[in-house]
PDB file of C-alpha atoms and ligand atoms in Angstrom:
ATOM      1  CA  MET A   1     -55.911 -21.251 -17.718  1.00 53.00           C
ATOM      2  CA  THR A   2     -56.871 -18.104 -19.583  1.00 62.00           C
ATOM      3  CA  LYS A   3     -54.225 -16.737 -21.924  1.00 72.00           C
ATOM      4  CA  ARG A   4     -53.120 -13.162 -21.224  1.00 82.00           C
ATOM      5  CA  LYS A   5     -54.407 -10.545 -23.667  1.00 84.00           C
ATOM      6  CA  PRO A   6     -51.715  -8.599 -25.499  1.00 84.00           C
ATOM      7  CA  PRO A   7     -51.325  -5.136 -23.916  1.00 85.00           C
ATOM      8  CA  PRO A   8     -51.162  -1.961 -26.004  1.00 87.00           C
ATOM      9  CA  LYS A   9     -47.658  -0.908 -27.010  1.00 88.00           C
ATOM     10  CA  ILE A  10     -46.935   2.377 -25.213  1.00 91.00           C
ATOM     11  CA  ASN A  11     -44.257   4.681 -26.593  1.00 92.00           C
ATOM     12  CA  ALA A  12     -43.237   8.334 -26.219  1.00 91.00           C
ATOM     13  CA  ASP A  13     -46.017   9.460 -28.581  1.00 90.00           C
ATOM     14  CA  THR A  14     -48.818   7.402 -26.971  1.00 92.00           C
ATOM     15  CA  LYS A  15     -47.837   7.666 -23.295  1.00 93.00           C
ATOM     16  CA  ALA A  16     -49.950  10.794 -22.610  1.00 93.00           C
ATOM     17  CA  PHE A  17     -53.018   9.050 -24.102  1.00 94.00           C
ATOM     18  CA  TRP A  18     -52.566   5.964 -21.898  1.00 93.00           C
ATOM     19  CA  ASP A  19     -51.777   8.091 -18.825  1.00 93.00           C
ATOM     20  CA  GLY A  20     -55.142   9.804 -19.418  1.00 94.00           C
ATOM     21  CA  CYS A  21     -56.883   6.441 -19.653  1.00 94.00           C
ATOM     22  CA  ARG A  22     -55.493   5.484 -16.242  1.00 92.00           C
ATOM     23  CA  GLU A  23     -57.279   8.586 -14.934  1.00 93.00           C
ATOM     24  CA  ARG A  24     -60.400   7.661 -16.942  1.00 94.00           C
ATOM     25  CA  GLU A  25     -60.026  10.552 -19.318  1.00 95.00           C
ATOM     26  CA  LEU A  26     -59.898  10.314 -23.085  1.00 95.00           C
ATOM     27  CA  ARG A  27     -57.145  12.702 -24.136  1.00 95.00           C
ATOM     28  CA  PHE A  28     -56.210  13.618 -27.672  1.00 95.00           C
ATOM     29  CA  GLN A  29     -53.504  15.657 -29.248  1.00 96.00           C
ATOM     30  CA  LYS A  30     -54.435  19.096 -30.528  1.00 97.00           C
ATOM     31  CA  CYS A  31     -52.119  20.931 -32.881  1.00 97.00           C
ATOM     32  CA  GLU A  32     -51.162  24.285 -31.374  1.00 98.00           C
ATOM     33  CA  ASP A  33     -50.691  25.789 -34.832  1.00 98.00           C
ATOM     34  CA  CYS A  34     -53.771  24.694 -36.834  1.00 98.00           C
ATOM     35  CA  GLY A  35     -56.045  23.297 -34.078  1.00 97.00           C
ATOM     36  CA  HIS A  36     -56.425  19.844 -35.667  1.00 96.00           C
ATOM     37  CA  LEU A  37     -57.422  17.110 -33.185  1.00 95.00           C
ATOM     38  CA  ARG A  38     -55.876  13.751 -33.945  1.00 94.00           C
ATOM     39  CA  HIS A  39     -55.800  10.131 -32.901  1.00 93.00           C
ATOM     40  CA  PRO A  40     -53.773   7.961 -32.745  1.00 92.00           C
ATOM     41  CA  PRO A  41     -51.090  10.162 -31.238  1.00 93.00           C
ATOM     42  CA  ALA A  42     -48.220  11.129 -33.499  1.00 92.00           C
ATOM     43  CA  PHE A  43     -45.155  13.362 -33.389  1.00 93.00           C
ATOM     44  CA  LEU A  44     -46.312  15.636 -36.225  1.00 96.00           C
ATOM     45  CA  CYS A  45     -49.689  17.122 -37.135  1.00 97.00           C
ATOM     46  CA  PRO A  46     -50.870  15.369 -40.334  1.00 95.00           C
ATOM     47  CA  HIS A  47     -52.441  18.636 -41.568  1.00 96.00           C
ATOM     48  CA  CYS A  48     -49.645  21.186 -41.118  1.00 98.00           C
ATOM     49  CA  LEU A  49     -46.642  19.076 -39.968  1.00 98.00           C
ATOM     50  CA  SER A  50     -46.263  21.119 -36.786  1.00 98.00           C
ATOM     51  CA  SER A  51     -44.746  19.363 -33.783  1.00 96.00           C
ATOM     52  CA  ARG A  52     -46.345  21.840 -31.341  1.00 97.00           C
ATOM     53  CA  THR A  53     -48.993  19.799 -29.521  1.00 95.00           C
ATOM     54  CA  VAL A  54     -51.172  20.016 -26.430  1.00 96.00           C
ATOM     55  CA  MET A  55     -53.369  17.317 -24.935  1.00 95.00           C
ATOM     56  CA  VAL A  56     -57.098  18.021 -24.653  1.00 95.00           C
ATOM     57  CA  LYS A  57     -59.817  16.068 -22.850  1.00 96.00           C
ATOM     58  CA  ALA A  58     -62.610  14.530 -24.921  1.00 95.00           C
ATOM     59  CA  SER A  59     -66.197  14.080 -23.743  1.00 95.00           C
ATOM     60  CA  GLY A  60     -66.182  10.322 -24.339  1.00 95.00           C
ATOM     61  CA  ARG A  61     -69.338  10.579 -26.445  1.00 97.00           C
ATOM     62  CA  GLY A  62     -69.552   9.573 -30.077  1.00 97.00           C
ATOM     63  CA  ARG A  63     -71.270   7.519 -32.746  1.00 98.00           C
ATOM     64  CA  VAL A  64     -70.463   4.156 -34.303  1.00 98.00           C
ATOM     65  CA  TYR A  65     -69.010   4.727 -37.768  1.00 98.00           C
ATOM     66  CA  SER A  66     -68.700   1.009 -38.514  1.00 98.00           C
ATOM     67  CA  TYR A  67     -68.351  -2.273 -36.654  1.00 98.00           C
ATOM     68  CA  ALA A  68     -67.721  -5.992 -37.027  1.00 97.00           C
ATOM     69  CA  VAL A  69     -68.935  -8.866 -34.870  1.00 97.00           C
ATOM     70  CA  TYR A  70     -66.153 -11.378 -34.246  1.00 96.00           C
ATOM     71  CA  HIS A  71     -67.246 -15.027 -34.016  1.00 96.00           C
ATOM     72  CA  VAL A  72     -63.692 -16.377 -34.267  1.00 95.00           C
ATOM     73  CA  ALA A  73     -60.909 -15.531 -31.812  1.00 92.00           C
ATOM     74  CA  PHE A  74     -57.767 -14.919 -33.833  1.00 90.00           C
ATOM     75  CA  ASP A  75     -55.874 -14.781 -30.535  1.00 91.00           C
ATOM     76  CA  PRO A  76     -56.847 -17.493 -27.974  1.00 91.00           C
ATOM     77  CA  ALA A  77     -56.887 -14.823 -25.228  1.00 90.00           C
ATOM     78  CA  PHE A  78     -60.142 -13.489 -26.686  1.00 91.00           C
ATOM     79  CA  GLN A  79     -61.900 -16.873 -26.925  1.00 92.00           C
ATOM     80  CA  GLU A  80     -64.042 -16.342 -23.833  1.00 92.00           C
ATOM     81  CA  ASP A  81     -65.237 -12.941 -25.132  1.00 93.00           C
ATOM     82  CA  LEU A  82     -66.881 -14.379 -28.275  1.00 95.00           C
ATOM     83  CA  PRO A  83     -68.923 -13.030 -29.875  1.00 96.00           C
ATOM     84  CA  TYR A  84     -67.477  -9.539 -29.441  1.00 96.00           C
ATOM     85  CA  ILE A  85     -67.805  -6.303 -31.359  1.00 97.00           C
ATOM     86  CA  VAL A  86     -64.928  -4.242 -32.747  1.00 97.00           C
ATOM     87  CA  ALA A  87     -66.118  -0.746 -33.615  1.00 98.00           C
ATOM     88  CA  LEU A  88     -64.840   2.429 -35.218  1.00 98.00           C
ATOM     89  CA  VAL A  89     -66.222   5.258 -33.098  1.00 98.00           C
ATOM     90  CA  ASP A  90     -66.346   8.856 -34.312  1.00 97.00           C
ATOM     91  CA  LEU A  91     -65.991  10.987 -31.199  1.00 96.00           C
ATOM     92  CA  GLU A  92     -68.010  14.197 -31.107  1.00 96.00           C
ATOM     93  CA  GLU A  93     -64.755  16.197 -31.086  1.00 94.00           C
ATOM     94  CA  GLY A  94     -63.726  14.618 -34.404  1.00 93.00           C
ATOM     95  CA  PRO A  95     -61.126  11.879 -33.901  1.00 94.00           C
ATOM     96  CA  ARG A  96     -62.018   8.280 -34.810  1.00 96.00           C
ATOM     97  CA  ILE A  97     -60.962   5.509 -32.421  1.00 96.00           C
ATOM     98  CA  VAL A  98     -60.874   1.732 -32.795  1.00 96.00           C
ATOM     99  CA  SER A  99     -62.299  -0.025 -29.760  1.00 96.00           C
ATOM    100  CA  ASN A 100     -64.860  -2.543 -28.556  1.00 96.00           C
ATOM    101  CA  LEU A 101     -68.590  -2.008 -28.264  1.00 97.00           C
ATOM    102  CA  VAL A 102     -69.653  -3.561 -24.952  1.00 96.00           C
ATOM    103  CA  GLY A 103     -72.966  -3.921 -23.131  1.00 95.00           C
ATOM    104  CA  CYS A 104     -74.654  -4.333 -26.481  1.00 94.00           C
ATOM    105  CA  ASP A 105     -76.145  -7.434 -28.067  1.00 94.00           C
ATOM    106  CA  PRO A 106     -74.321  -7.990 -31.385  1.00 95.00           C
ATOM    107  CA  GLY A 107     -77.676  -7.998 -33.173  1.00 94.00           C
ATOM    108  CA  ALA A 108     -78.504  -4.568 -31.761  1.00 95.00           C
ATOM    109  CA  ALA A 109     -75.289  -2.865 -32.914  1.00 96.00           C
ATOM    110  CA  ALA A 110     -75.787  -0.337 -35.678  1.00 97.00           C
ATOM    111  CA  CYS A 111     -73.853   2.259 -37.613  1.00 98.00           C
ATOM    112  CA  GLY A 112     -74.694   5.719 -36.306  1.00 98.00           C
ATOM    113  CA  MET A 113     -75.734   4.559 -32.828  1.00 97.00           C
ATOM    114  CA  ALA A 114     -74.824   6.934 -30.014  1.00 98.00           C
ATOM    115  CA  VAL A 115     -72.189   5.556 -27.646  1.00 98.00           C
ATOM    116  CA  GLU A 116     -70.210   6.668 -24.610  1.00 98.00           C
ATOM    117  CA  VAL A 117     -66.928   5.541 -23.164  1.00 97.00           C
ATOM    118  CA  ALA A 118     -67.027   2.579 -20.757  1.00 96.00           C
ATOM    119  CA  TRP A 119     -63.740   2.098 -18.909  1.00 96.00           C
ATOM    120  CA  ASP A 120     -62.411  -1.425 -18.671  1.00 92.00           C
ATOM    121  CA  ASP A 121     -59.761  -2.079 -16.051  1.00 88.00           C
ATOM    122  CA  GLY A 122     -57.250  -4.249 -17.837  1.00 77.00           C
ATOM    123  CA  GLU A 123     -54.186  -6.095 -16.680  1.00 73.00           C
ATOM    124  CA  GLU A 124     -51.075  -4.391 -15.307  1.00 74.00           C
ATOM    125  CA  GLY A 125     -52.905  -1.210 -14.297  1.00 76.00           C
ATOM    126  CA  LEU A 126     -54.099  -0.464 -17.799  1.00 84.00           C
ATOM    127  CA  CYS A 127     -57.518   1.073 -18.257  1.00 92.00           C
ATOM    128  CA  LEU A 128     -58.953   0.497 -21.724  1.00 94.00           C
ATOM    129  CA  PRO A 129     -61.451   2.879 -23.325  1.00 96.00           C
ATOM    130  CA  LYS A 130     -64.340   0.801 -24.639  1.00 97.00           C
ATOM    131  CA  PHE A 131     -67.776   2.051 -25.670  1.00 98.00           C
ATOM    132  CA  ARG A 132     -71.354   1.184 -24.732  1.00 98.00           C
ATOM    133  CA  PRO A 133     -74.714   2.406 -26.021  1.00 97.00           C
ATOM    134  CA  ALA A 134     -75.288   5.946 -24.715  1.00 96.00           C
ATOM    135  CA  GLY A 135     -77.471   6.060 -21.622  1.00 84.00           C
ATOM    136  CA  ALA A 136     -77.281   2.285 -21.082  1.00 72.00           C
TER     137      ALA A 136
HETATM  138 ZN1   ZN B 201     -51.530  21.353 -37.421  1.00 71.35          ZN
END
């Protein structure tokens, strides 16, 4: 039997992000006072400490800032995914997101490669934003 993967912890600050994912939209917080786009979601803007925030839709396009290929599953639920790629993706709007690079041979992954969001229907109605090589 396959072990269940741990779901993301959703709280008042992150709910709007995960609601967007269910609708297959990447949404980020934008500070209404200074315009800073941020991720992960937080109550205050890290630049000006304003709590005035709106959600904006991101394109889903970005570039790999860095990545690691996992050959060991530190949680048994990920054993069948090995080897898998964990990547830091710089979205074209600015925020950096931690996710998985999918549809890509681990040997072909590279820093700077163009990627686009690839939605992964998870358990319990969750939809996880993962990334694949752009145009793949
Ligand atoms: Zn701000």
